[in-house]
Every structure is written in C-alpha cells, then in structure tokens.
C-alpha cells in the first residue's frame, strides 16, 4: 500500500507513526519546511481537557477582550469559516461528539505517557497545569466554567502570590515539542520518505499533483483549506529562552493567553491567538515582555511561529472521501489531540472505521 501524507506537522507525524505500526512501509510525507516546522512553536502542554468551543458568544467576548489588551490581533479570517461560525453560533454538538472527544483526550494523554515510559527523551513531565488569573471576577468565572465542563476535569483552587488566584489541573502533562518531533521522526524513519515540496492540489482519486497513491492523507493544518473546508488560522508564537522561572511547573496567565513551561535545558514561552494568515512575527515580542512577570529572561535561544487550524466550533475535522483522508482542526489543541487524530486518520485509511460521526461532519462520502 502506497500512502502519501500531505503535511509533516505533529498530526501528520502521528499518522505516519500509526500507519507504520500497522505494517505500512511505503509512505511519503510532503512537507515544504522541515518535519514539525509548523508545530514546534507550541508550548507542549498536553491539555485536551482545556477544550475551547469557538462558536459561542463568550468566546467572541474573550477574543475582543484579548484584542483590547494586545493579546490578540484580528486581521483576516477565512470567509467560509466565518459563514459557518455565524450559522452555528451557540449551537451545541450532539452528545456523541463529546463522547468521542473524551476518548480522544484519554488516548492522547496515555500515548505520551507510554512513549515516555519507553524512553523519556522529550522532557515529559506529568506535573499538571496551573492557570493564573489577575482578575477576581474572571477567576470566579473560570472556576464555574470548570464545574460545567463536559470533560469534568479534576482541578484544585490555589492561592498564588501576585494573582487573584489559580486553578490547578493535576492530570495534565507537558513535553518539549522540539525534542518530541526529533523522537517521533526517528521512530518513523524506516517507513517514510520526505519530499520538501509544497502541495497545491490533491484529489479524492488518490493523486498528489500528478503522482498516484493508493491513499492520500491531508494533514496540512490550516493549509488543508485546499479541500474547500471551513478552516481559519490563529497564529501563535513560541520562544525558547534561558533564564529563571518563578514557578517550577507549567503555567498559563489567562489574561494574556500566555503559557510558560520550564524544561530541562530551556524555558518555553508561547502566546498569541492572532486571526492572521501572514508570516509577520513582530508581535511575538509583546509576549516575551509579558512573560517577565514569571520569568527572568537571560537569553533568547530562538523563536518559531505557527498557524493553529480552527474549525468553526473548535472540534477536529477527520473524515474520508474515496481515496482521500482529511485530518485537521482542533485549533490550539493539535498537540493535545495529536495522537488520537493520527490514530483515527490511520484507522480511516486502513478501513478500520468508515466514519466518525460529528467529527467527520465537513468531510465524508
């Protein structure tokens, strides 16, 4: 079986990983950059229970608040995505959608743990996540939101000096995204070849450009829009820095949408949720300045940028048409759901499942 995978981000890599475990040896990944290029900017927080439903008035209000304090910039959105967002505003998905997401969350958390138990060469930490609030009212609202969450996550309320309060999620984990890409890339080396090419055309008959495959999997993040699905980009920035963190665990300053994760040889600082398709990265500096509240930054190693692929409601889009499989979406939780998304894409490719119900809503026969 000859398989072409368009996109070498974390979802494409997991898809290749699970196909390899099923014995598929002839796999070609199309990636115009290096493997993981569009994914490594992320904080590496494995937090599938922190799901954001996009098509709500509360999310729109949050985006406007972020716009006011400089944490978000709104420049451009996909027109098809915007139409679908408006059509589905405040609509709830069926119960089976939440059931699927809970299973995906459980699977993804367990897979990172399993791989770390095999060899922890990617800075895996199972020490939870602390959400920090400056505003007392927002802190109270955050607690109420967790009580109503469909995931029913375990959480603890904490007092944190300099903040109105914190919500700690003990079940969540974190990794180094750069080191994990190195790890999974080594594991799939025997099964794949990489072509550093940009792909502008795929077909449900199994073509990538002019080359024919038994099956093509599009895992190209926001660039999966070539399949005419409602998907827009929310740009984020990720720094690796040397310095001293005031906390020895991962934290998110909710007011800024800023994440900080102290790792073995660097501290990861990430922020930004910009509605923007451009490669302009000047705004990244704003998040570096905000991070100084928790980190004494001594040296900046590097900066990476990526585009989170968001569906109109934030749920993944995973489905199949003839010889074409699509796996994208999940917005800012691509890493959190990456193992499950790759597993589902592989199962669709191998005919182990035919359809994923609501998750296949925008891409099915």
mmCIF file of C-alpha atoms in Angstrom:
data_model
loop_
_atom_site.group_PDB
_atom_site.id
_atom_site.type_symbol
_atom_site.label_atom_id
_atom_site.label_comp_id
_atom_site.label_asym_id
_atom_site.label_seq_id
_atom_site.Cartn_x
_atom_site.Cartn_y
_atom_site.Cartn_z
ATOM 1 C CA UNK A 1 0.000 0.000 0.000
ATOM 2 C CA UNK A 2 1.457 3.337 -1.107
ATOM 3 C CA UNK A 3 0.393 6.292 1.059
ATOM 4 C CA UNK A 4 1.037 9.993 0.578
ATOM 5 C CA UNK A 5 0.756 12.279 3.612
ATOM 6 C CA UNK A 6 0.478 15.993 2.908
ATOM 7 C CA UNK A 7 1.838 17.850 5.939
ATOM 8 C CA UNK A 8 4.686 16.963 8.285
ATOM 9 C CA UNK A 9 3.379 18.647 11.431
ATOM 10 C CA UNK A 10 2.574 16.775 14.611
ATOM 11 C CA UNK A 11 -0.678 15.286 13.267
ATOM 12 C CA UNK A 12 0.955 14.114 10.036
ATOM 13 C CA UNK A 13 3.824 12.590 12.024
ATOM 14 C CA UNK A 14 1.480 10.705 14.336
ATOM 15 C CA UNK A 15 -0.479 9.476 11.318
ATOM 16 C CA UNK A 16 2.710 8.090 9.756
ATOM 17 C CA UNK A 17 3.703 6.609 13.128
ATOM 18 C CA UNK A 18 0.494 4.585 13.490
ATOM 19 C CA UNK A 19 0.457 3.526 9.839
ATOM 20 C CA UNK A 20 3.998 2.228 10.329
ATOM 21 C CA UNK A 21 2.892 0.247 13.370
ATOM 22 C CA UNK A 22 0.221 -1.345 11.147
ATOM 23 C CA UNK A 23 2.906 -2.538 8.737
ATOM 24 C CA UNK A 24 2.594 0.128 6.032
ATOM 25 C CA UNK A 25 6.109 0.626 4.655
ATOM 26 C CA UNK A 26 5.631 2.788 1.566
ATOM 27 C CA UNK A 27 4.857 6.255 2.973
ATOM 28 C CA UNK A 28 5.856 9.628 1.561
ATOM 29 C CA UNK A 29 5.399 12.835 3.591
ATOM 30 C CA UNK A 30 5.156 16.106 1.691
ATOM 31 C CA UNK A 31 6.454 18.969 3.855
ATOM 32 C CA UNK A 32 7.687 22.232 2.392
ATOM 33 C CA UNK A 33 9.719 23.021 5.535
ATOM 34 C CA UNK A 34 11.348 20.610 7.967
ATOM 35 C CA UNK A 35 9.342 17.989 9.852
ATOM 36 C CA UNK A 36 7.428 19.674 12.639
ATOM 37 C CA UNK A 37 8.125 23.165 11.269
ATOM 38 C CA UNK A 38 4.561 24.394 11.717
ATOM 39 C CA UNK A 39 4.059 22.730 15.096
ATOM 40 C CA UNK A 40 7.118 23.230 17.295
ATOM 41 C CA UNK A 41 6.182 26.793 18.275
ATOM 42 C CA UNK A 42 3.559 25.338 20.647
ATOM 43 C CA UNK A 43 4.033 25.228 24.407
ATOM 44 C CA UNK A 44 3.908 21.434 24.554
ATOM 45 C CA UNK A 45 1.137 21.435 27.154
ATOM 46 C CA UNK A 46 -0.858 18.232 26.763
ATOM 47 C CA UNK A 47 -4.166 19.629 27.921
ATOM 48 C CA UNK A 48 -7.065 18.080 25.981
ATOM 49 C CA UNK A 49 -9.475 18.888 28.830
ATOM 50 C CA UNK A 50 -8.871 22.616 28.188
ATOM 51 C CA UNK A 51 -11.081 22.497 25.099
ATOM 52 C CA UNK A 52 -12.426 25.820 23.806
ATOM 53 C CA UNK A 53 -15.739 25.778 21.971
ATOM 54 C CA UNK A 54 -15.274 28.509 19.354
ATOM 55 C CA UNK A 55 -18.860 29.155 18.217
ATOM 56 C CA UNK A 56 -20.048 30.883 21.380
ATOM 57 C CA UNK A 57 -20.716 34.471 22.366
ATOM 58 C CA UNK A 58 -18.441 34.022 25.384
ATOM 59 C CA UNK A 59 -15.531 33.097 23.094
ATOM 60 C CA UNK A 60 -16.205 36.134 20.902
ATOM 61 C CA UNK A 61 -16.210 38.340 24.010
ATOM 62 C CA UNK A 62 -12.938 36.745 25.142
ATOM 63 C CA UNK A 63 -11.364 37.473 21.748
ATOM 64 C CA UNK A 64 -12.478 41.105 21.963
ATOM 65 C CA UNK A 65 -11.008 41.363 25.460
ATOM 66 C CA UNK A 66 -7.725 39.901 24.212
ATOM 67 C CA UNK A 67 -7.822 42.387 21.339
ATOM 68 C CA UNK A 68 -8.160 45.230 23.846
ATOM 69 C CA UNK A 69 -5.169 44.125 25.959
ATOM 70 C CA UNK A 70 -2.988 43.304 22.947
ATOM 71 C CA UNK A 71 -3.012 39.516 23.346
ATOM 72 C CA UNK A 72 -4.855 39.035 20.043
ATOM 73 C CA UNK A 73 -4.786 40.745 16.679
ATOM 74 C CA UNK A 74 -7.614 40.294 14.192
ATOM 75 C CA UNK A 75 -6.529 40.793 10.588
ATOM 76 C CA UNK A 76 -8.085 38.105 8.398
ATOM 77 C CA UNK A 77 -10.343 35.064 8.681
ATOM 78 C CA UNK A 78 -11.431 32.501 6.139
ATOM 79 C CA UNK A 79 -14.787 33.581 4.657
ATOM 80 C CA UNK A 80 -16.271 30.064 4.562
ATOM 81 C CA UNK A 81 -15.235 29.596 8.203
ATOM 82 C CA UNK A 82 -16.909 32.866 9.206
ATOM 83 C CA UNK A 83 -20.169 31.913 7.472
ATOM 84 C CA UNK A 84 -20.230 28.555 9.271
ATOM 85 C CA UNK A 85 -19.366 30.204 12.593
ATOM 86 C CA UNK A 86 -22.325 32.579 12.294
ATOM 87 C CA UNK A 87 -24.682 29.807 11.148
ATOM 88 C CA UNK A 88 -23.739 27.639 14.118
ATOM 89 C CA UNK A 89 -23.391 30.319 16.796
ATOM 90 C CA UNK A 90 -24.373 28.922 20.215
ATOM 91 C CA UNK A 91 -25.355 25.566 18.688
ATOM 92 C CA UNK A 92 -24.293 22.523 20.697
ATOM 93 C CA UNK A 93 -22.842 19.378 19.130
ATOM 94 C CA UNK A 94 -24.523 16.014 19.751
ATOM 95 C CA UNK A 95 -23.608 14.021 22.856
ATOM 96 C CA UNK A 96 -21.602 11.537 20.772
ATOM 97 C CA UNK A 97 -19.227 14.342 19.792
ATOM 98 C CA UNK A 98 -18.291 14.943 23.436
ATOM 99 C CA UNK A 99 -18.024 11.181 23.984
ATOM 100 C CA UNK A 100 -15.564 10.980 21.086
ATOM 101 C CA UNK A 101 -13.533 13.911 22.401
ATOM 102 C CA UNK A 102 -13.285 12.347 25.863
ATOM 103 C CA UNK A 103 -11.983 9.128 24.309
ATOM 104 C CA UNK A 104 -9.509 11.105 22.209
ATOM 105 C CA UNK A 105 -8.314 13.008 25.281
ATOM 106 C CA UNK A 106 -7.814 9.798 27.253
ATOM 107 C CA UNK A 107 -5.960 8.110 24.388
ATOM 108 C CA UNK A 108 -3.648 11.062 23.715
ATOM 109 C CA UNK A 109 -2.661 11.513 27.361
ATOM 110 C CA UNK A 110 -1.933 7.793 27.682
ATOM 111 C CA UNK A 111 0.140 7.666 24.477
ATOM 112 C CA UNK A 112 2.541 10.401 25.533
ATOM 113 C CA UNK A 113 2.922 8.634 28.863
ATOM 114 C CA UNK A 114 3.541 5.279 27.159
ATOM 115 C CA UNK A 115 6.167 6.730 24.844
ATOM 116 C CA UNK A 116 7.904 8.441 27.781
ATOM 117 C CA UNK A 117 7.952 5.149 29.675
ATOM 118 C CA UNK A 118 9.699 3.576 26.674
ATOM 119 C CA UNK A 119 12.265 6.384 26.749
ATOM 120 C CA UNK A 120 11.814 9.886 28.128
ATOM 121 C CA UNK A 121 13.943 11.754 25.626
ATOM 122 C CA UNK A 122 11.418 14.550 25.104
ATOM 123 C CA UNK A 123 11.193 16.171 28.555
ATOM 124 C CA UNK A 124 7.916 14.532 29.521
ATOM 125 C CA UNK A 125 6.533 15.851 32.806
ATOM 126 C CA UNK A 126 3.343 14.669 34.445
ATOM 127 C CA UNK A 127 3.044 17.557 36.880
ATOM 128 C CA UNK A 128 -0.185 19.280 35.863
ATOM 129 C CA UNK A 129 -1.032 22.778 34.684
ATOM 130 C CA UNK A 130 -1.680 25.940 36.691
ATOM 131 C CA UNK A 131 -3.992 28.607 35.246
ATOM 132 C CA UNK A 132 -3.386 32.043 36.756
ATOM 133 C CA UNK A 133 -5.875 34.921 36.938
ATOM 134 C CA UNK A 134 -5.222 38.597 37.686
ATOM 135 C CA UNK A 135 -8.908 39.487 37.798
ATOM 136 C CA UNK A 136 -11.033 38.151 40.682
ATOM 137 C CA UNK A 137 -14.240 38.061 38.654
ATOM 138 C CA UNK A 138 -12.548 36.166 35.818
ATOM 139 C CA UNK A 139 -11.105 33.776 38.400
ATOM 140 C CA UNK A 140 -14.584 33.049 39.773
ATOM 141 C CA UNK A 141 -15.936 32.591 36.248
ATOM 142 C CA UNK A 142 -13.079 30.210 35.475
ATOM 143 C CA UNK A 143 -13.992 28.019 38.451
ATOM 144 C CA UNK A 144 -17.648 27.936 37.378
ATOM 145 C CA UNK A 145 -16.668 27.038 33.810
ATOM 146 C CA UNK A 146 -14.692 24.030 35.073
ATOM 147 C CA UNK A 147 -17.644 22.835 37.124
ATOM 148 C CA UNK A 148 -19.778 22.866 33.958
ATOM 149 C CA UNK A 149 -17.152 21.384 31.608
ATOM 150 C CA UNK A 150 -18.284 18.308 29.603
ATOM 151 C CA UNK A 151 -14.911 16.738 30.464
ATOM 152 C CA UNK A 152 -15.438 17.035 34.251
ATOM 153 C CA UNK A 153 -11.679 17.537 34.805
ATOM 154 C CA UNK A 154 -10.081 17.265 38.215
ATOM 155 C CA UNK A 155 -8.991 20.675 39.456
ATOM 156 C CA UNK A 156 -7.868 22.408 42.607
ATOM 157 C CA UNK A 157 -8.161 26.083 43.542
ATOM 158 C CA UNK A 158 -4.902 27.661 44.723
ATOM 159 C CA UNK A 159 -3.721 30.944 46.196
ATOM 160 C CA UNK A 160 -0.822 32.393 44.192
ATOM 161 C CA UNK A 161 1.113 35.489 45.219
ATOM 162 C CA UNK A 162 0.606 38.377 42.829
ATOM 163 C CA UNK A 163 -2.572 36.895 41.310
ATOM 164 C CA UNK A 164 -6.258 36.784 42.214
ATOM 165 C CA UNK A 165 -5.938 33.009 42.227
ATOM 166 C CA UNK A 166 -5.055 29.894 40.290
ATOM 167 C CA UNK A 167 -6.782 26.747 39.062
ATOM 168 C CA UNK A 168 -4.540 23.684 39.031
ATOM 169 C CA UNK A 169 -5.235 20.659 36.804
ATOM 170 C CA UNK A 170 -3.210 17.738 38.220
ATOM 171 C CA UNK A 171 -3.947 15.225 35.430
ATOM 172 C CA UNK A 172 -2.300 17.145 32.606
ATOM 173 C CA UNK A 173 1.229 16.701 31.265
ATOM 174 C CA UNK A 174 3.776 18.557 29.133
ATOM 175 C CA UNK A 175 6.679 17.929 26.793
ATOM 176 C CA UNK A 176 9.332 19.659 24.702
ATOM 177 C CA UNK A 177 7.807 19.959 21.238
ATOM 178 C CA UNK A 178 11.202 20.172 19.525
ATOM 179 C CA UNK A 179 12.510 17.059 21.260
ATOM 180 C CA UNK A 180 9.323 15.132 20.613
ATOM 181 C CA UNK A 181 9.480 15.867 16.882
ATOM 182 C CA UNK A 182 13.057 14.532 16.911
ATOM 183 C CA UNK A 183 11.878 11.400 18.732
ATOM 184 C CA UNK A 184 8.903 10.543 16.528
ATOM 185 C CA UNK A 185 10.861 11.388 13.363
ATOM 186 C CA UNK A 186 13.490 8.803 14.340
ATOM 187 C CA UNK A 187 10.805 6.203 15.016
ATOM 188 C CA UNK A 188 9.214 6.513 11.569
ATOM 189 C CA UNK A 189 12.446 6.743 9.560
ATOM 190 C CA UNK A 190 12.245 3.136 8.354
ATOM 191 C CA UNK A 191 8.792 3.633 6.856
ATOM 192 C CA UNK A 192 8.834 7.059 5.243
ATOM 193 C CA UNK A 193 10.493 9.308 2.751
ATOM 194 C CA UNK A 194 10.180 13.081 2.957
ATOM 195 C CA UNK A 195 9.710 15.348 -0.028
ATOM 196 C CA UNK A 196 10.350 19.013 0.626
ATOM 197 C CA UNK A 197 7.646 20.213 -1.720
ATOM 198 C CA UNK A 198 4.647 22.489 -1.457
ATOM 199 C CA UNK A 199 1.411 20.759 -2.491
ATOM 200 C CA UNK A 200 -1.331 22.775 -4.174
ATOM 201 C CA UNK A 201 -3.557 20.011 -5.489
ATOM 202 C CA UNK A 202 -4.872 16.673 -4.223
ATOM 203 C CA UNK A 203 -7.803 14.567 -5.393
ATOM 204 C CA UNK A 204 -10.184 12.027 -3.891
ATOM 205 C CA UNK A 205 -8.902 9.560 -6.503
ATOM 206 C CA UNK A 206 -5.578 9.469 -4.659
ATOM 207 C CA UNK A 207 -3.428 11.986 -6.523
ATOM 208 C CA UNK A 208 -0.907 14.434 -5.067
ATOM 209 C CA UNK A 209 -0.233 16.671 -8.027
ATOM 210 C CA UNK A 210 0.377 14.194 -10.827
ATOM 211 C CA UNK A 211 1.537 11.296 -8.616
ATOM 212 C CA UNK A 212 -0.903 8.475 -7.846
ATOM 213 C CA UNK A 213 -1.206 6.824 -4.422
ATOM 214 C CA UNK A 214 -3.417 4.098 -3.063
ATOM 215 C CA UNK A 215 -4.415 6.616 -0.440
ATOM 216 C CA UNK A 216 -3.672 10.275 0.323
ATOM 217 C CA UNK A 217 -3.941 11.769 3.809
ATOM 218 C CA UNK A 218 -4.149 15.545 4.098
ATOM 219 C CA UNK A 219 -2.768 16.608 7.487
ATOM 220 C CA UNK A 220 -1.678 20.055 6.415
ATOM 221 C CA UNK A 221 -3.136 22.105 9.226
ATOM 222 C CA UNK A 222 -4.760 25.316 8.063
ATOM 223 C CA UNK A 223 -3.479 24.734 4.532
ATOM 224 C CA UNK A 224 -5.978 21.867 4.318
ATOM 225 C CA UNK A 225 -8.288 24.630 3.073
ATOM 226 C CA UNK A 226 -7.317 23.471 -0.416
ATOM 227 C CA UNK A 227 -10.146 20.950 0.137
ATOM 228 C CA UNK A 228 -12.672 23.807 0.490
ATOM 229 C CA UNK A 229 -13.499 23.182 4.147
ATOM 230 C CA UNK A 230 -14.279 25.905 6.735
ATOM 231 C CA UNK A 231 -10.944 26.436 8.428
ATOM 232 C CA UNK A 232 -9.154 29.567 9.584
ATOM 233 C CA UNK A 233 -5.760 30.361 11.075
ATOM 234 C CA UNK A 234 -4.980 31.620 14.569
ATOM 235 C CA UNK A 235 -1.298 32.419 14.655
ATOM 236 C CA UNK A 236 0.884 31.737 17.681
ATOM 237 C CA UNK A 237 4.499 32.375 18.693
ATOM 238 C CA UNK A 238 6.889 30.259 20.726
ATOM 239 C CA UNK A 239 10.231 31.236 22.284
ATOM 240 C CA UNK A 240 12.872 29.022 23.847
ATOM 241 C CA UNK A 241 14.782 31.040 26.414
ATOM 242 C CA UNK A 242 17.415 30.632 29.111
ATOM 243 C CA UNK A 243 16.582 32.106 32.469
ATOM 244 C CA UNK A 244 14.930 31.504 35.819
ATOM 245 C CA UNK A 245 11.225 30.792 36.239
ATOM 246 C CA UNK A 246 9.393 31.752 39.431
ATOM 247 C CA UNK A 247 7.438 28.508 39.051
ATOM 248 C CA UNK A 248 8.833 25.001 38.556
ATOM 249 C CA UNK A 249 5.758 23.787 36.661
ATOM 250 C CA UNK A 250 3.741 24.825 33.627
ATOM 251 C CA UNK A 251 1.505 27.856 33.975
ATOM 252 C CA UNK A 252 -0.856 29.878 31.802
ATOM 253 C CA UNK A 253 -1.589 33.535 32.531
ATOM 254 C CA UNK A 254 -5.198 33.518 31.368
ATOM 255 C CA UNK A 255 -5.480 37.312 30.961
ATOM 256 C CA UNK A 256 -2.784 37.234 28.237
ATOM 257 C CA UNK A 257 -3.196 33.721 26.822
ATOM 258 C CA UNK A 258 0.471 33.268 27.739
ATOM 259 C CA UNK A 259 1.978 29.848 28.553
ATOM 260 C CA UNK A 260 5.265 29.165 30.352
ATOM 261 C CA UNK A 261 6.836 25.713 30.693
ATOM 262 C CA UNK A 262 10.217 25.239 32.445
ATOM 263 C CA UNK A 263 12.070 22.305 30.832
ATOM 264 C CA UNK A 264 15.432 20.651 31.406
ATOM 265 C CA UNK A 265 17.552 22.935 29.221
ATOM 266 C CA UNK A 266 15.265 25.865 28.414
ATOM 267 C CA UNK A 267 12.009 27.604 29.283
ATOM 268 C CA UNK A 268 9.271 27.616 26.644
ATOM 269 C CA UNK A 269 7.246 30.816 26.363
ATOM 270 C CA UNK A 270 4.285 30.877 23.993
ATOM 271 C CA UNK A 271 1.462 33.284 23.241
ATOM 272 C CA UNK A 272 -0.689 34.744 20.543
ATOM 273 C CA UNK A 273 -4.030 33.817 19.049
ATOM 274 C CA UNK A 274 -3.954 36.116 16.054
ATOM 275 C CA UNK A 275 -6.545 35.814 13.287
ATOM 276 C CA UNK A 276 -3.921 36.228 10.610
ATOM 277 C CA UNK A 277 -2.505 34.213 7.694
ATOM 278 C CA UNK A 278 0.641 36.359 7.260
ATOM 279 C CA UNK A 279 4.200 35.338 8.205
ATOM 280 C CA UNK A 280 4.731 38.640 10.065
ATOM 281 C CA UNK A 281 6.071 37.860 13.576
ATOM 282 C CA UNK A 282 6.851 41.264 15.131
ATOM 283 C CA UNK A 283 4.022 40.880 17.669
ATOM 284 C CA UNK A 284 5.844 37.961 19.285
ATOM 285 C CA UNK A 285 7.922 40.456 21.274
ATOM 286 C CA UNK A 286 4.817 41.519 23.217
ATOM 287 C CA UNK A 287 4.517 38.069 24.758
ATOM 288 C CA UNK A 288 8.177 37.984 25.649
ATOM 289 C CA UNK A 289 7.664 41.225 27.598
ATOM 290 C CA UNK A 290 4.567 39.867 29.377
ATOM 291 C CA UNK A 291 6.448 36.674 30.338
ATOM 292 C CA UNK A 292 8.831 38.702 32.505
ATOM 293 C CA UNK A 293 6.124 38.633 35.163
ATOM 294 C CA UNK A 294 7.078 34.988 35.792
ATOM 295 C CA UNK A 295 10.467 34.543 34.099
ATOM 296 C CA UNK A 296 13.807 36.295 34.500
ATOM 297 C CA UNK A 297 14.915 36.011 30.869
ATOM 298 C CA UNK A 298 18.682 35.955 30.374
ATOM 299 C CA UNK A 299 18.998 34.780 26.788
ATOM 300 C CA UNK A 300 16.660 34.057 23.867
ATOM 301 C CA UNK A 301 17.527 30.844 22.022
ATOM 302 C CA UNK A 302 15.046 31.054 19.171
ATOM 303 C CA UNK A 303 11.563 31.984 18.009
ATOM 304 C CA UNK A 304 9.147 29.868 15.993
ATOM 305 C CA UNK A 305 5.703 30.671 14.653
ATOM 306 C CA UNK A 306 2.763 28.517 13.615
ATOM 307 C CA UNK A 307 -0.855 28.659 12.482
ATOM 308 C CA UNK A 308 -3.478 26.839 14.542
ATOM 309 C CA UNK A 309 -6.126 25.317 12.239
ATOM 310 C CA UNK A 310 -9.530 26.137 13.741
ATOM 311 C CA UNK A 311 -12.852 24.733 12.605
ATOM 312 C CA UNK A 312 -15.963 26.878 13.201
ATOM 313 C CA UNK A 313 -16.582 25.227 16.585
ATOM 314 C CA UNK A 314 -13.069 24.118 17.560
ATOM 315 C CA UNK A 315 -13.657 20.389 17.067
ATOM 316 C CA UNK A 316 -11.299 18.357 14.870
ATOM 317 C CA UNK A 317 -12.297 17.501 11.309
ATOM 318 C CA UNK A 318 -11.413 13.908 10.436
ATOM 319 C CA UNK A 319 -13.062 12.074 7.560
ATOM 320 C CA UNK A 320 -12.677 10.185 4.290
ATOM 321 C CA UNK A 321 -13.816 10.599 0.672
ATOM 322 C CA UNK A 322 -12.862 7.718 -1.611
ATOM 323 C CA UNK A 323 -9.038 7.541 -1.502
ATOM 324 C CA UNK A 324 -8.622 10.797 0.399
ATOM 325 C CA UNK A 325 -8.474 11.191 4.196
ATOM 326 C CA UNK A 326 -8.556 14.581 5.919
ATOM 327 C CA UNK A 327 -7.312 15.200 9.462
ATOM 328 C CA UNK A 328 -7.110 18.755 10.785
ATOM 329 C CA UNK A 329 -8.747 21.225 13.169
ATOM 330 C CA UNK A 330 -8.560 21.075 16.992
ATOM 331 C CA UNK A 331 -7.375 24.694 16.979
ATOM 332 C CA UNK A 332 -4.813 25.301 19.767
ATOM 333 C CA UNK A 333 -5.004 21.655 20.917
ATOM 334 C CA UNK A 334 -3.245 19.980 17.991
ATOM 335 C CA UNK A 335 -0.555 18.587 20.279
ATOM 336 C CA UNK A 336 -3.069 17.616 22.934
ATOM 337 C CA UNK A 337 -5.144 15.565 20.489
ATOM 338 C CA UNK A 338 -2.317 14.711 18.056
ATOM 339 C CA UNK A 339 -2.008 11.008 18.957
ATOM 340 C CA UNK A 340 -5.763 10.408 18.715
ATOM 341 C CA UNK A 341 -6.091 12.379 15.479
ATOM 342 C CA UNK A 342 -3.235 10.405 13.919
ATOM 343 C CA UNK A 343 -4.731 7.129 15.132
ATOM 344 C CA UNK A 344 -8.168 7.957 13.698
ATOM 345 C CA UNK A 345 -6.639 9.034 10.379
ATOM 346 C CA UNK A 346 -4.731 5.738 10.191
ATOM 347 C CA UNK A 347 -7.888 3.773 11.040
ATOM 348 C CA UNK A 348 -9.839 5.534 8.287
ATOM 349 C CA UNK A 349 -7.005 4.890 5.838
ATOM 350 C CA UNK A 350 -6.987 1.180 6.695
ATOM 351 C CA UNK A 351 -10.809 0.855 6.619
ATOM 352 C CA UNK A 352 -10.934 0.018 10.323
ATOM 353 C CA UNK A 353 -13.599 2.712 10.666
ATOM 354 C CA UNK A 354 -15.810 4.237 7.979
ATOM 355 C CA UNK A 355 -16.980 7.462 9.563
ATOM 356 C CA UNK A 356 -16.511 9.375 12.809
ATOM 357 C CA UNK A 357 -19.960 10.915 13.071
ATOM 358 C CA UNK A 358 -19.840 14.567 14.050
ATOM 359 C CA UNK A 359 -16.049 14.671 13.736
ATOM 360 C CA UNK A 360 -16.480 13.841 10.019
ATOM 361 C CA UNK A 361 -19.184 16.496 9.541
ATOM 362 C CA UNK A 362 -17.319 18.523 6.930
ATOM 363 C CA UNK A 363 -15.621 15.653 5.123
ATOM 364 C CA UNK A 364 -17.393 12.385 4.317
ATOM 365 C CA UNK A 365 -18.769 10.441 1.377
#
